[in-house]
Coordinates of C-alpha atoms in Angstrom, one line a residue:
M228 CA 10.6 174.6 47.8
W229 CA 12.0 173.6 51.5
K230 CA 8.7 175.6 53.0
R231 CA 6.4 173.7 50.7
I232 CA 8.1 170.5 51.5
A233 CA 8.1 171.4 55.4
S234 CA 4.3 172.5 55.0
A235 CA 3.5 168.9 53.5
L236 CA 5.3 167.2 56.1
S237 CA 3.9 169.1 59.1
G238 CA 0.2 167.5 57.9
I239 CA -1.5 165.4 60.2
R240 CA -2.0 162.7 57.9
T241 CA 1.9 162.8 56.8
V242 CA 3.1 163.0 60.7
L243 CA 0.8 160.1 61.1
L244 CA 2.4 157.9 58.5
L245 CA 5.8 158.6 59.2
S246 CA 5.3 157.9 62.7
Y247 CA 3.4 154.7 62.1
F248 CA 6.2 154.0 59.6
I249 CA 9.3 154.5 62.0
I250 CA 7.5 152.7 64.9
I251 CA 6.6 149.5 63.0
L252 CA 10.2 149.7 61.5
L253 CA 11.5 149.8 65.2
S254 CA 8.8 147.4 66.8
I255 CA 9.8 144.7 64.1
A256 CA 13.5 145.0 64.9
L257 CA 13.3 145.0 68.6
V258 CA 10.3 142.1 68.3
G259 CA 12.8 139.9 65.8
S260 CA 15.9 140.5 68.2
L261 CA 14.1 139.9 71.5
S262 CA 11.3 137.8 70.4
F263 CA 13.5 134.3 71.1
Y264 CA 15.3 135.6 74.4
I265 CA 12.1 136.7 75.9
S266 CA 10.1 133.9 74.9
Y267 CA 12.8 131.5 76.1
R268 CA 13.3 133.4 79.3
S269 CA 9.2 133.5 79.8
T270 CA 8.9 129.7 78.9
S271 CA 11.4 128.3 81.2
E272 CA 9.9 130.5 84.3
K273 CA 6.5 129.6 83.5
V274 CA 7.8 125.9 83.0
E275 CA 9.5 125.8 86.3
T276 CA 6.6 127.0 88.0
A277 CA 4.3 124.7 86.5
G278 CA 7.0 121.8 87.3
L279 CA 6.6 122.6 90.7
Q280 CA 3.0 123.0 90.5
I281 CA 2.6 119.8 89.2
V282 CA 4.8 117.8 91.7
R283 CA 2.4 119.6 94.8
Q284 CA -0.6 118.6 93.3
I285 CA 1.0 115.1 92.7
E286 CA 1.7 115.4 96.5
N287 CA -1.8 116.2 97.2
N288 CA -3.6 113.7 95.1
M289 CA -1.3 111.0 96.7
D290 CA -2.0 112.6 100.2
N291 CA -5.3 112.5 99.8
D292 CA -5.5 108.9 98.8
F293 CA -3.4 107.9 101.6
R294 CA -5.8 109.6 104.0
A295 CA -8.6 107.3 102.6
K296 CA -6.6 104.3 102.7
R297 CA -5.5 105.1 106.3
N298 CA -9.1 105.0 107.0
L299 CA -9.7 101.6 106.0
L300 CA -7.3 100.2 108.4
L301 CA -9.2 101.4 111.3
A302 CA -12.2 99.8 110.8
P303 CA -11.7 97.8 114.3
Y304 CA -12.0 101.2 116.4
Y305 CA -15.4 101.0 115.2
S306 CA -16.6 98.4 117.5
Q307 CA -15.3 97.7 120.9
E308 CA -15.9 94.3 120.6
Y309 CA -13.1 93.6 118.5
I310 CA -10.7 95.6 120.6
D311 CA -12.0 93.3 123.7
S312 CA -11.3 90.4 121.3
I313 CA -7.6 91.5 120.9
N314 CA -6.9 92.1 124.7
L315 CA -8.7 88.3 125.2
Y316 CA -7.0 87.0 122.7
K317 CA -3.9 85.0 124.5
T318 CA -6.6 83.7 126.7
M319 CA -9.2 82.1 123.8
G320 CA -9.7 79.0 123.1
P321 CA -9.1 77.3 119.5
Q322 CA -12.7 77.8 118.7
E323 CA -12.7 81.4 119.8
K324 CA -9.6 82.3 118.0
F325 CA -11.4 80.9 114.8
L326 CA -14.0 82.8 115.1
F327 CA -12.3 86.3 116.1
R328 CA -10.2 85.5 112.8
Q329 CA -13.1 84.8 110.8
R330 CA -14.8 88.3 112.0
L331 CA -11.5 90.2 111.3
T332 CA -11.4 88.9 107.8
D333 CA -15.1 89.6 106.9
L334 CA -14.7 93.1 108.6
F335 CA -11.8 93.9 106.5
L336 CA -13.2 92.4 103.2
K337 CA -16.3 94.5 103.8
S338 CA -14.4 97.7 104.3
F339 CA -11.9 97.2 100.8
N340 CA -15.0 95.8 99.0
T341 CA -17.7 98.2 100.1
T342 CA -15.9 100.9 98.0
P343 CA -13.3 99.6 95.4
V344 CA -10.3 100.9 96.2
P345 CA -8.0 101.5 93.1
G346 CA -4.6 99.3 93.2
F347 CA -5.9 97.3 96.1
V348 CA -3.9 93.9 96.2
R349 CA -4.4 92.0 99.1
F350 CA -4.6 92.7 103.1
K351 CA -3.1 90.6 106.2
V352 CA -3.3 91.3 109.7
Y353 CA -0.9 90.0 112.4
Y354 CA -1.4 89.5 115.9
T355 CA 1.7 90.8 118.5
T356 CA 3.7 87.8 118.0
G357 CA 4.0 87.9 114.4
E358 CA 0.9 85.5 114.2
L359 CA -0.8 86.0 110.9
L360 CA -4.6 86.2 112.1
S361 CA -6.4 87.1 108.3
A362 CA -5.7 87.6 104.9
S363 CA -7.8 88.6 101.9
D364 CA -6.1 86.0 100.0
S365 CA -3.8 82.5 100.0
S366 CA -0.8 84.2 99.1
P367 CA 2.4 82.7 101.1
S368 CA 3.2 84.9 104.0
D369 CA 6.7 85.0 106.3
T370 CA 6.7 83.1 109.6
P371 CA 5.8 84.7 112.8
L372 CA 9.8 85.4 113.8
Q373 CA 10.2 86.7 110.2
V374 CA 7.7 89.2 110.4
Q375 CA 8.3 90.2 114.1
R376 CA 12.2 91.1 112.6
S377 CA 11.0 92.2 109.5
E378 CA 11.5 96.2 109.1
W379 CA 8.0 97.3 108.1
F380 CA 6.8 95.7 111.3
Y381 CA 9.1 97.3 113.5
N382 CA 8.5 100.6 111.9
T383 CA 4.7 100.1 112.2
V384 CA 4.9 99.0 115.9
A385 CA 7.4 101.9 116.6
R386 CA 4.9 104.7 115.4
D387 CA 2.2 103.3 118.2
G388 CA -0.8 103.8 115.9
Q389 CA 0.3 106.2 113.4
V390 CA 0.2 105.1 109.5
Y391 CA 3.2 103.7 107.9
F392 CA 3.7 104.0 104.2
F393 CA 6.5 101.9 102.8
N394 CA 7.9 100.4 99.7
G395 CA 6.5 96.8 99.1
A396 CA 10.4 95.9 99.0
S397 CA 11.2 97.2 102.3
G398 CA 12.0 94.4 104.9
G399 CA 11.3 90.9 104.8
R400 CA 10.8 88.4 101.4
M401 CA 10.8 90.3 97.8
P402 CA 6.9 91.4 97.3
D403 CA 4.7 90.2 94.5
K404 CA 5.7 92.0 90.9
E405 CA 2.2 93.7 91.1
D406 CA 2.9 95.2 94.3
S407 CA 4.2 98.5 94.4
Y408 CA 3.9 100.3 98.2
S409 CA 2.1 98.9 101.5
V410 CA 0.2 100.6 104.0
S411 CA 0.3 99.6 107.8
I412 CA -1.3 100.7 111.2
L413 CA -1.3 99.2 114.8
I414 CA -4.3 98.8 116.4
R415 CA -4.4 98.2 120.2
D416 CA -6.6 99.4 123.3
F417 CA -5.3 102.5 124.3
A418 CA -4.8 101.3 128.2
N419 CA -3.0 97.8 126.8
P420 CA 0.2 98.5 125.2
V421 CA 1.3 94.9 125.1
D422 CA -1.6 93.3 123.1
F423 CA -2.2 94.6 119.4
I424 CA -2.4 93.8 115.9
V425 CA -1.0 95.3 112.8
V426 CA -3.0 95.5 109.8
R427 CA -0.9 95.6 106.4
A428 CA -2.5 96.4 102.8
D429 CA -0.4 96.4 100.0
Y430 CA -1.3 97.9 96.5
N431 CA 0.1 98.2 93.0
A432 CA 0.6 101.1 90.8
K433 CA -2.5 102.2 89.3
L434 CA -2.7 105.4 92.0
F435 CA 0.7 106.7 90.5
E436 CA -0.4 105.5 86.9
S437 CA -3.8 107.6 87.5
I438 CA -2.2 110.7 88.7
G439 CA 0.8 110.6 85.9
Q440 CA -2.0 110.4 83.0
N441 CA -3.8 113.6 85.0
A442 CA -0.6 115.7 85.5
D443 CA -0.4 117.0 81.9
L444 CA 3.3 115.6 81.5
T445 CA 5.1 116.0 78.3
A446 CA 6.4 112.9 76.3
N447 CA 10.0 112.8 77.5
S448 CA 9.2 114.2 81.4
Q449 CA 9.3 111.5 83.9
F450 CA 8.3 111.4 87.6
V451 CA 9.3 109.6 90.2
V452 CA 8.2 108.4 93.8
L453 CA 10.4 108.0 96.8
D454 CA 9.8 106.7 100.3
D455 CA 11.3 108.1 103.5
G456 CA 14.4 106.1 102.7
H457 CA 14.7 107.4 99.3
R458 CA 13.9 103.8 98.1
Q459 CA 12.0 104.3 94.6
V460 CA 8.2 103.2 95.0
Y461 CA 7.2 104.4 91.2
S462 CA 8.8 105.7 88.1
S463 CA 6.7 106.5 85.2
D464 CA 9.4 105.2 82.5
N465 CA 11.0 102.0 84.4
E466 CA 13.8 102.3 81.9
R467 CA 15.3 105.5 83.4
T468 CA 15.1 104.7 87.2
H469 CA 18.8 105.4 87.8
H470 CA 18.2 109.2 87.0
V471 CA 17.2 109.9 90.8
G472 CA 20.8 109.4 92.0
E473 CA 22.7 110.2 95.0
S474 CA 24.1 113.6 93.5
L475 CA 20.5 114.6 93.0
L476 CA 19.4 113.4 96.3
M477 CA 21.8 115.1 97.9
R478 CA 20.5 118.6 96.4
M479 CA 16.9 117.8 97.4
N480 CA 17.6 118.7 101.0
G481 CA 14.4 121.1 101.2
Q482 CA 10.7 120.6 101.6
N483 CA 10.4 121.5 97.8
G484 CA 12.4 123.1 95.2
R485 CA 13.7 122.8 91.8
F486 CA 17.0 123.0 90.0
W487 CA 18.8 122.3 86.9
A488 CA 20.7 119.4 86.4
N489 CA 22.6 117.1 84.0
V490 CA 21.1 113.9 84.0
D491 CA 22.7 111.0 81.7
G492 CA 24.4 114.3 79.8
E493 CA 21.1 115.8 79.2
E494 CA 20.2 119.0 81.0
Q495 CA 16.9 118.6 82.7
L496 CA 14.6 120.7 85.1
V497 CA 14.4 118.6 88.4
S498 CA 11.1 119.8 90.5
Y499 CA 10.4 118.2 93.7
T500 CA 8.3 118.2 96.9
E501 CA 8.1 116.1 100.0
S502 CA 4.8 115.0 101.6
V503 CA 4.2 116.0 105.0
Y504 CA 2.1 113.4 105.7
S505 CA 3.8 110.4 104.3
K506 CA 7.1 111.8 104.0
W507 CA 7.6 110.7 100.4
K508 CA 9.2 112.7 97.8
I509 CA 7.9 113.1 94.4
V510 CA 10.4 114.1 91.7
L511 CA 9.6 115.5 88.0
L512 CA 12.2 115.7 85.5
L513 CA 12.1 117.7 82.5
P514 CA 14.3 117.5 79.9
K515 CA 15.5 120.9 78.8
G516 CA 14.5 119.9 74.6
D517 CA 10.9 119.8 75.5
I518 CA 11.0 123.1 77.1
I519 CA 13.0 125.0 74.1
G520 CA 11.6 122.8 71.4
P521 CA 8.6 124.7 70.6
L522 CA 10.7 127.8 70.7
K523 CA 12.8 126.7 67.6
G524 CA 10.0 127.7 65.2
I525 CA 9.5 131.4 66.8
K526 CA 12.4 132.7 64.7
T527 CA 10.7 132.0 61.3
A528 CA 7.2 132.7 62.8
T529 CA 8.5 135.9 63.7
L530 CA 9.9 137.0 60.5
Y531 CA 6.9 136.0 58.7
T532 CA 4.5 137.6 61.2
A533 CA 6.6 140.9 60.7
I534 CA 6.7 141.1 57.3
F535 CA 3.0 140.5 57.2
A536 CA 2.6 142.9 59.9
F537 CA 4.5 145.6 58.3
G538 CA 2.5 145.5 55.0
L539 CA -0.6 145.4 56.7
T540 CA -0.1 148.0 59.1
F541 CA 1.1 150.3 56.4
L542 CA -1.9 150.0 54.6
M543 CA -4.1 150.8 57.7
S544 CA -2.1 153.7 58.7
I545 CA -2.9 155.3 55.6
L546 CA -6.7 154.3 55.9
F547 CA -6.7 155.5 59.6
G548 CA -4.7 158.7 59.4
R549 CA -7.8 159.6 56.9
S550 CA -10.5 158.5 58.7
I551 CA -8.4 160.7 61.9
T552 CA -7.6 163.8 60.0
K553 CA -11.1 164.1 58.0
P554 CA -13.2 164.9 61.1
I555 CA -10.4 167.0 62.8
L556 CA -10.4 169.1 59.6
H557 CA -14.4 169.5 59.7
L558 CA -14.1 170.4 63.4
Y559 CA -11.5 173.2 62.2
K560 CA -13.8 174.6 59.4
T561 CA -16.6 174.6 61.9
V562 CA -14.4 176.5 64.5
N563 CA -13.4 179.4 61.5
N564 CA -17.3 179.8 60.9
I565 CA -17.9 180.3 64.6
K566 CA -14.9 182.6 64.8
R567 CA -16.5 184.9 62.3
G568 CA -19.5 185.1 64.4
D569 CA -21.9 182.3 63.5
F570 CA -22.9 180.5 66.6
S571 CA -25.6 178.5 65.0
I572 CA -23.2 176.2 63.5
R573 CA -22.4 173.0 65.2
A574 CA -20.1 170.0 64.2
D575 CA -21.8 167.1 62.6
I576 CA -19.5 164.5 63.2
K577 CA -21.5 161.1 64.3
R578 CA -18.7 158.9 65.9
S579 CA -18.3 157.3 68.9
D580 CA -14.5 157.6 69.5
E581 CA -12.3 160.3 71.2
I582 CA -13.1 162.7 68.4
G583 CA -16.7 162.0 68.6
R584 CA -16.7 162.7 72.2
I585 CA -15.0 165.8 71.4
A586 CA -17.1 167.0 68.8
A587 CA -20.0 166.5 71.1
N588 CA -18.4 168.5 73.9
F589 CA -17.8 171.2 71.3
N590 CA -21.5 171.4 70.6
S591 CA -22.4 171.0 74.1
M592 CA -20.1 174.2 75.1
M593 CA -21.5 175.9 72.1
D594 CA -25.1 175.5 73.2
E595 CA -24.0 176.7 76.6
L596 CA -22.5 179.8 75.5
Q597 CA -25.4 180.5 73.2
E598 CA -27.8 180.2 75.9
L599 CA -25.6 182.2 78.4
I600 CA -25.2 184.8 75.8
E601 CA -29.0 185.2 75.4
N602 CA -29.9 184.4 79.0
K603 CA -27.4 187.5 80.0
Y604 CA -29.8 189.6 78.6
V605 CA -33.1 187.6 79.2
Y606 CA -32.3 187.5 83.1
Q607 CA -31.8 191.2 82.8
I608 CA -34.8 191.8 81.3
K609 CA -36.7 188.9 83.4
L610 CA -35.1 190.8 86.6
Q611 CA -37.1 194.0 85.6
E612 CA -40.5 192.1 85.1
A613 CA -39.9 191.1 88.7
Q614 CA -39.4 193.9 90.2
L615 CA -42.4 195.7 88.2
A616 CA -44.6 192.6 89.1
A617 CA -43.7 193.1 92.9
L618 CA -44.9 196.6 92.5
H619 CA -47.7 195.7 90.9
S620 CA -48.7 193.1 93.6
Q621 CA -48.2 195.3 96.3
I622 CA -51.4 196.8 96.0
N623 CA -53.8 194.1 94.9
P624 CA -57.1 195.4 93.5
H625 CA -58.6 192.4 94.9
F626 CA -57.2 193.2 98.4
L627 CA -57.7 197.1 98.0
Y628 CA -61.4 196.4 96.9
N629 CA -62.5 194.1 100.0
T630 CA -60.7 196.7 102.4
L631 CA -62.5 199.3 100.9
D632 CA -65.8 197.8 101.0
S633 CA -64.9 196.4 104.6
I634 CA -64.4 200.1 105.6
K635 CA -67.4 201.2 104.1
A636 CA -69.6 198.5 106.1
M637 CA -68.0 199.1 109.4
A638 CA -68.7 203.0 108.7
D639 CA -72.6 202.0 108.8
Y640 CA -72.9 199.4 111.2
H641 CA -69.6 199.3 113.5
G642 CA -67.9 201.8 116.0
A643 CA -65.4 204.6 114.6
E644 CA -62.6 202.6 116.6
E645 CA -62.7 199.9 114.5
I646 CA -62.7 202.0 111.4
G647 CA -59.8 203.6 112.4
E648 CA -57.6 200.8 112.9
M649 CA -57.9 199.5 109.5
A650 CA -57.5 202.9 108.1
H651 CA -54.3 203.3 109.9
S652 CA -53.1 199.8 109.3
L653 CA -53.6 200.3 105.7
A654 CA -52.0 203.4 105.8
D655 CA -48.9 201.9 107.2
M656 CA -48.9 199.2 104.4
F657 CA -49.1 202.4 101.5
R658 CA -46.3 203.9 103.3
Y659 CA -44.1 200.6 103.5
H660 CA -44.8 200.3 99.8
T661 CA -43.6 203.5 98.6
K662 CA -41.3 205.4 101.4
S663 CA -38.2 203.8 99.6
S664 CA -37.1 202.2 96.4
D665 CA -34.6 199.9 98.3
E666 CA -34.8 196.0 97.4
I667 CA -33.0 194.9 100.3
V668 CA -35.0 195.2 104.0
T669 CA -34.8 193.8 107.2
L670 CA -37.0 190.8 108.8
Q671 CA -38.5 193.3 111.2
E672 CA -39.5 195.6 109.0
E673 CA -41.0 193.1 106.9
L674 CA -42.6 191.5 109.9
A675 CA -44.1 194.9 111.0
Q676 CA -45.8 194.9 107.3
I677 CA -47.1 191.5 108.3
D678 CA -48.6 192.8 111.4
A679 CA -50.5 195.7 109.8
Y680 CA -51.6 193.2 106.9
L681 CA -53.0 190.7 109.6
R682 CA -54.5 193.5 111.5
I683 CA -56.8 194.0 108.7
Q684 CA -57.6 190.7 107.7
R685 CA -58.5 189.8 111.3
I686 CA -61.0 192.6 111.3
R687 CA -62.5 191.6 107.7
F688 CA -62.7 187.7 109.0
E689 CA -63.8 188.8 112.5
E690 CA -61.0 187.3 114.5
K691 CA -61.1 183.9 112.4
I692 CA -57.2 184.0 111.9
D693 CA -54.9 183.2 114.7
Y694 CA -51.1 184.1 114.0
Q695 CA -48.3 182.7 115.9
L696 CA -44.5 184.4 115.5
R697 CA -41.4 182.6 116.6
V698 CA -38.2 184.4 115.4
E699 CA -34.8 183.7 116.9
E700 CA -32.7 186.1 118.8
G701 CA -30.2 188.0 116.3
L702 CA -32.6 187.4 113.0
Y703 CA -34.4 190.8 113.0
N704 CA -31.7 192.7 111.5
F705 CA -31.6 189.7 108.4
P706 CA -31.4 191.1 105.3
L707 CA -34.8 190.3 103.0
L708 CA -36.0 191.2 99.6
K709 CA -38.8 193.6 100.1
M710 CA -42.0 191.9 99.5
T711 CA -41.0 188.5 100.8
L712 CA -43.3 187.7 103.4
Q713 CA -46.7 189.8 102.2
P714 CA -47.4 187.7 99.2
L715 CA -46.9 184.3 101.3
V716 CA -48.8 185.1 104.3
E717 CA -51.7 186.6 101.4
N718 CA -51.4 183.0 99.7
A719 CA -51.8 181.3 103.2
V720 CA -55.2 183.7 104.2
F721 CA -57.2 183.4 100.7
H722 CA -56.1 180.1 100.0
G723 CA -55.8 178.2 103.1
I724 CA -57.7 179.8 106.1
E725 CA -60.3 181.9 104.3
Q726 CA -61.8 178.7 102.7
K727 CA -61.5 176.6 106.2
R728 CA -64.2 176.5 108.1
G729 CA -63.6 177.6 111.6
R730 CA -60.8 179.6 112.6
G731 CA -57.5 179.2 111.4
T732 CA -53.5 179.7 112.3
I733 CA -50.8 181.1 110.1
R734 CA -47.4 180.4 112.1
L735 CA -44.5 182.3 110.6
S736 CA -40.7 181.1 111.8
A737 CA -37.4 182.0 111.5
Y738 CA -34.2 180.0 112.8
R739 CA -30.7 179.5 112.1
E740 CA -29.4 176.0 110.7
D741 CA -25.7 175.8 110.1
R742 CA -24.7 178.6 108.0
S743 CA -28.1 179.3 106.9
V744 CA -31.4 181.0 107.9
T745 CA -34.9 179.3 107.6
I746 CA -37.8 181.1 107.2
E747 CA -41.3 179.4 107.3
V748 CA -44.9 180.4 106.5
A749 CA -47.0 177.9 107.6
D750 CA -51.0 177.4 107.7
D751 CA -53.8 175.0 109.1
G752 CA -55.8 175.4 106.3
V753 CA -57.7 173.4 103.5
G754 CA -54.3 172.6 101.9
I755 CA -53.4 171.9 98.1
S756 CA -54.4 168.8 96.1
E757 CA -51.5 167.1 94.8
R758 CA -52.2 167.6 91.4
K759 CA -52.1 171.3 91.8
L760 CA -49.0 171.1 94.3
E761 CA -47.2 169.5 91.6
E762 CA -48.3 172.2 88.9
I763 CA -46.7 174.8 91.4
R764 CA -43.9 172.9 92.0
E765 CA -43.7 172.2 88.0
K766 CA -43.8 176.0 87.4
L767 CA -41.0 176.5 89.9
R768 CA -38.7 174.2 88.1
Q769 CA -38.8 175.8 84.6
P770 CA -36.3 178.0 83.5
L771 CA -36.8 181.8 84.6
Y772 CA -36.4 182.8 81.2
Q773 CA -39.9 181.0 80.3
G774 CA -42.9 182.2 81.1
E775 CA -44.3 185.6 82.6
L776 CA -43.9 186.8 86.5
K777 CA -46.8 189.5 86.5
E778 CA -49.0 188.8 89.1
A779 CA -52.8 187.9 88.4
P780 CA -55.3 189.6 89.9
S781 CA -56.3 186.3 91.6
G782 CA -52.9 186.2 93.4
G783 CA -51.9 182.5 94.3
S784 CA -49.1 180.6 92.6
I785 CA -47.9 183.4 90.6
G786 CA -47.2 185.6 93.8
I787 CA -45.0 182.4 95.2
R788 CA -43.4 182.3 91.8
N789 CA -42.6 185.9 92.0
V790 CA -40.8 185.5 95.2
Y791 CA -39.0 182.4 94.1
A792 CA -37.6 184.4 90.9
R793 CA -36.1 187.5 92.2
Y794 CA -34.5 185.3 95.3
A795 CA -33.2 182.9 92.3
I796 CA -31.9 185.8 90.2
L797 CA -30.4 187.5 93.3
Y798 CA -29.1 184.7 95.3
G799 CA -28.0 181.8 93.0
D800 CA -27.1 178.8 94.6
R801 CA -27.5 180.4 98.0
F802 CA -31.4 179.9 97.7
E803 CA -33.4 176.9 98.4
F804 CA -37.3 177.2 97.9
S805 CA -39.5 174.5 98.8
I806 CA -43.6 174.0 99.2
D807 CA -45.3 171.1 100.9
S808 CA -48.9 170.6 101.5
R809 CA -51.8 167.9 102.0
K810 CA -55.3 168.4 101.4
G811 CA -56.8 169.1 104.5
A812 CA -54.0 169.5 106.7
G813 CA -52.4 172.8 105.6
T814 CA -49.5 174.2 103.5
T815 CA -45.9 174.9 104.7
I816 CA -43.6 177.0 102.3
R817 CA -39.7 177.2 103.2
I818 CA -37.3 179.6 102.0
R819 CA -33.6 178.8 102.9
L820 CA -30.9 181.3 102.5
E821 CA -26.9 180.8 102.8
E822 CA -25.2 183.1 104.7
K823 CA -22.2 184.7 102.9
S824 CA -19.0 183.9 104.2
E825 CA -16.8 186.5 106.1
S826 CA -13.8 185.7 103.9

């Protein structure tokens, strides 16, 4: 009974089902106990990071707007006429002063009205003495002495050309209710530090209201803008302006940062940053309740989700377990059939997942195994066929008949010396063919065979063939397969030089390249057409166990394939063969043999 239970529990389907059950149970328990904690920590970190990003974005938007507003105040610098008038203002007559003030008014009205500036309220231009030179409206203004003594005027002059941003309530009388902040700058001739004008522009809170609407703040959050004196310029909730008190300001002593603080009995996240351009601070207050509020439903949602996930996963584990084990059992049966000797059977699994890829690789492996088993015998047979074909090609009937005809013709028409030379060369060739059954010879022995062969062909073709030999020193003893060069040279004679008008050249070269030796047989004969050359190359690309290797009486590409087949069988990857030709430009055949390493 125990063995049956153990056998049943050891099945893949049962193991998967129990594994899913245990994993799901542990996962649900883990998720239920840690989800709230992890969610709270993650949300807090994200909110803290987001809070700092929000105040930085507000700072960036505010600084961009402030730079644009500064540029509006610089309008007099665009014309030297205004700078000259500032220098001469004290010496002008009443009429000239009136015209200068009128030009200033027109200049700034045009500057502020050409491109409407959000939140713009008014501008005013004051002379060195505090005298009001120009204004965009008729609102009351302080006396020249009050202007000179005001904090904003003093700070603007002290900055000597640098823009000054300040709370509308800083210095002088209280601004109108619609005023929120002001921008001022001193304009003068750089060579005249005494005479100058101060341009001031007042703005309402539309800029900050627009920034707050685009900042994606929560309902209870608040952002506050403080000037460089820590005076409040703007608050998104005017009823809670007292939140930024001394205790918070003392903790905001860096360029930017964030911290948790108790504000009015409620814990809030305070994020702040200080503008490098205006020295103003942007402070964001985010209540903790807004952060953890959405997490309160996580417990309930986690519980219901866990129950649903448990039931669904339990059902899916049964279905998935069956879909996984069924193809595995099929693979198991296939392997058993192959074990009994049936190598033709293949796994029939049409899937794109890992099991399908395993089945595809298994079928591919079986194809390669079957091909290797068959080719082991096929290659042995083809090797014997290649060797026999090489023996058959040693005495080509076409070559033998032509040679004998030439000998007979020479006996009738020529002297005995040439007949003797041809007969001697032919005898050397026959001795080379039959002297030994060794398959491996040296390059020097092959070259001697080529010399004998070409002596006969030169007599036949009456010196039509020119033979050039270039062999690198040390390669004469390089091992080659017997009858490597003769079929290639014969191919060059009959298919290249014989059909060419006039004299032709055969070049035979042997040289080293890195750790390999290259042998070239080239001719400048009639060449091969592209179609015929592609047919020859296609035959060389065919597997060796396809087609016959026997030499036909006409020679040609079959002799080339015979040489290629013997080297491919015996040398494998250490052998490369190429044939290049162009119609009317000759043919070049290269054999590249990699030398064996001495290790």
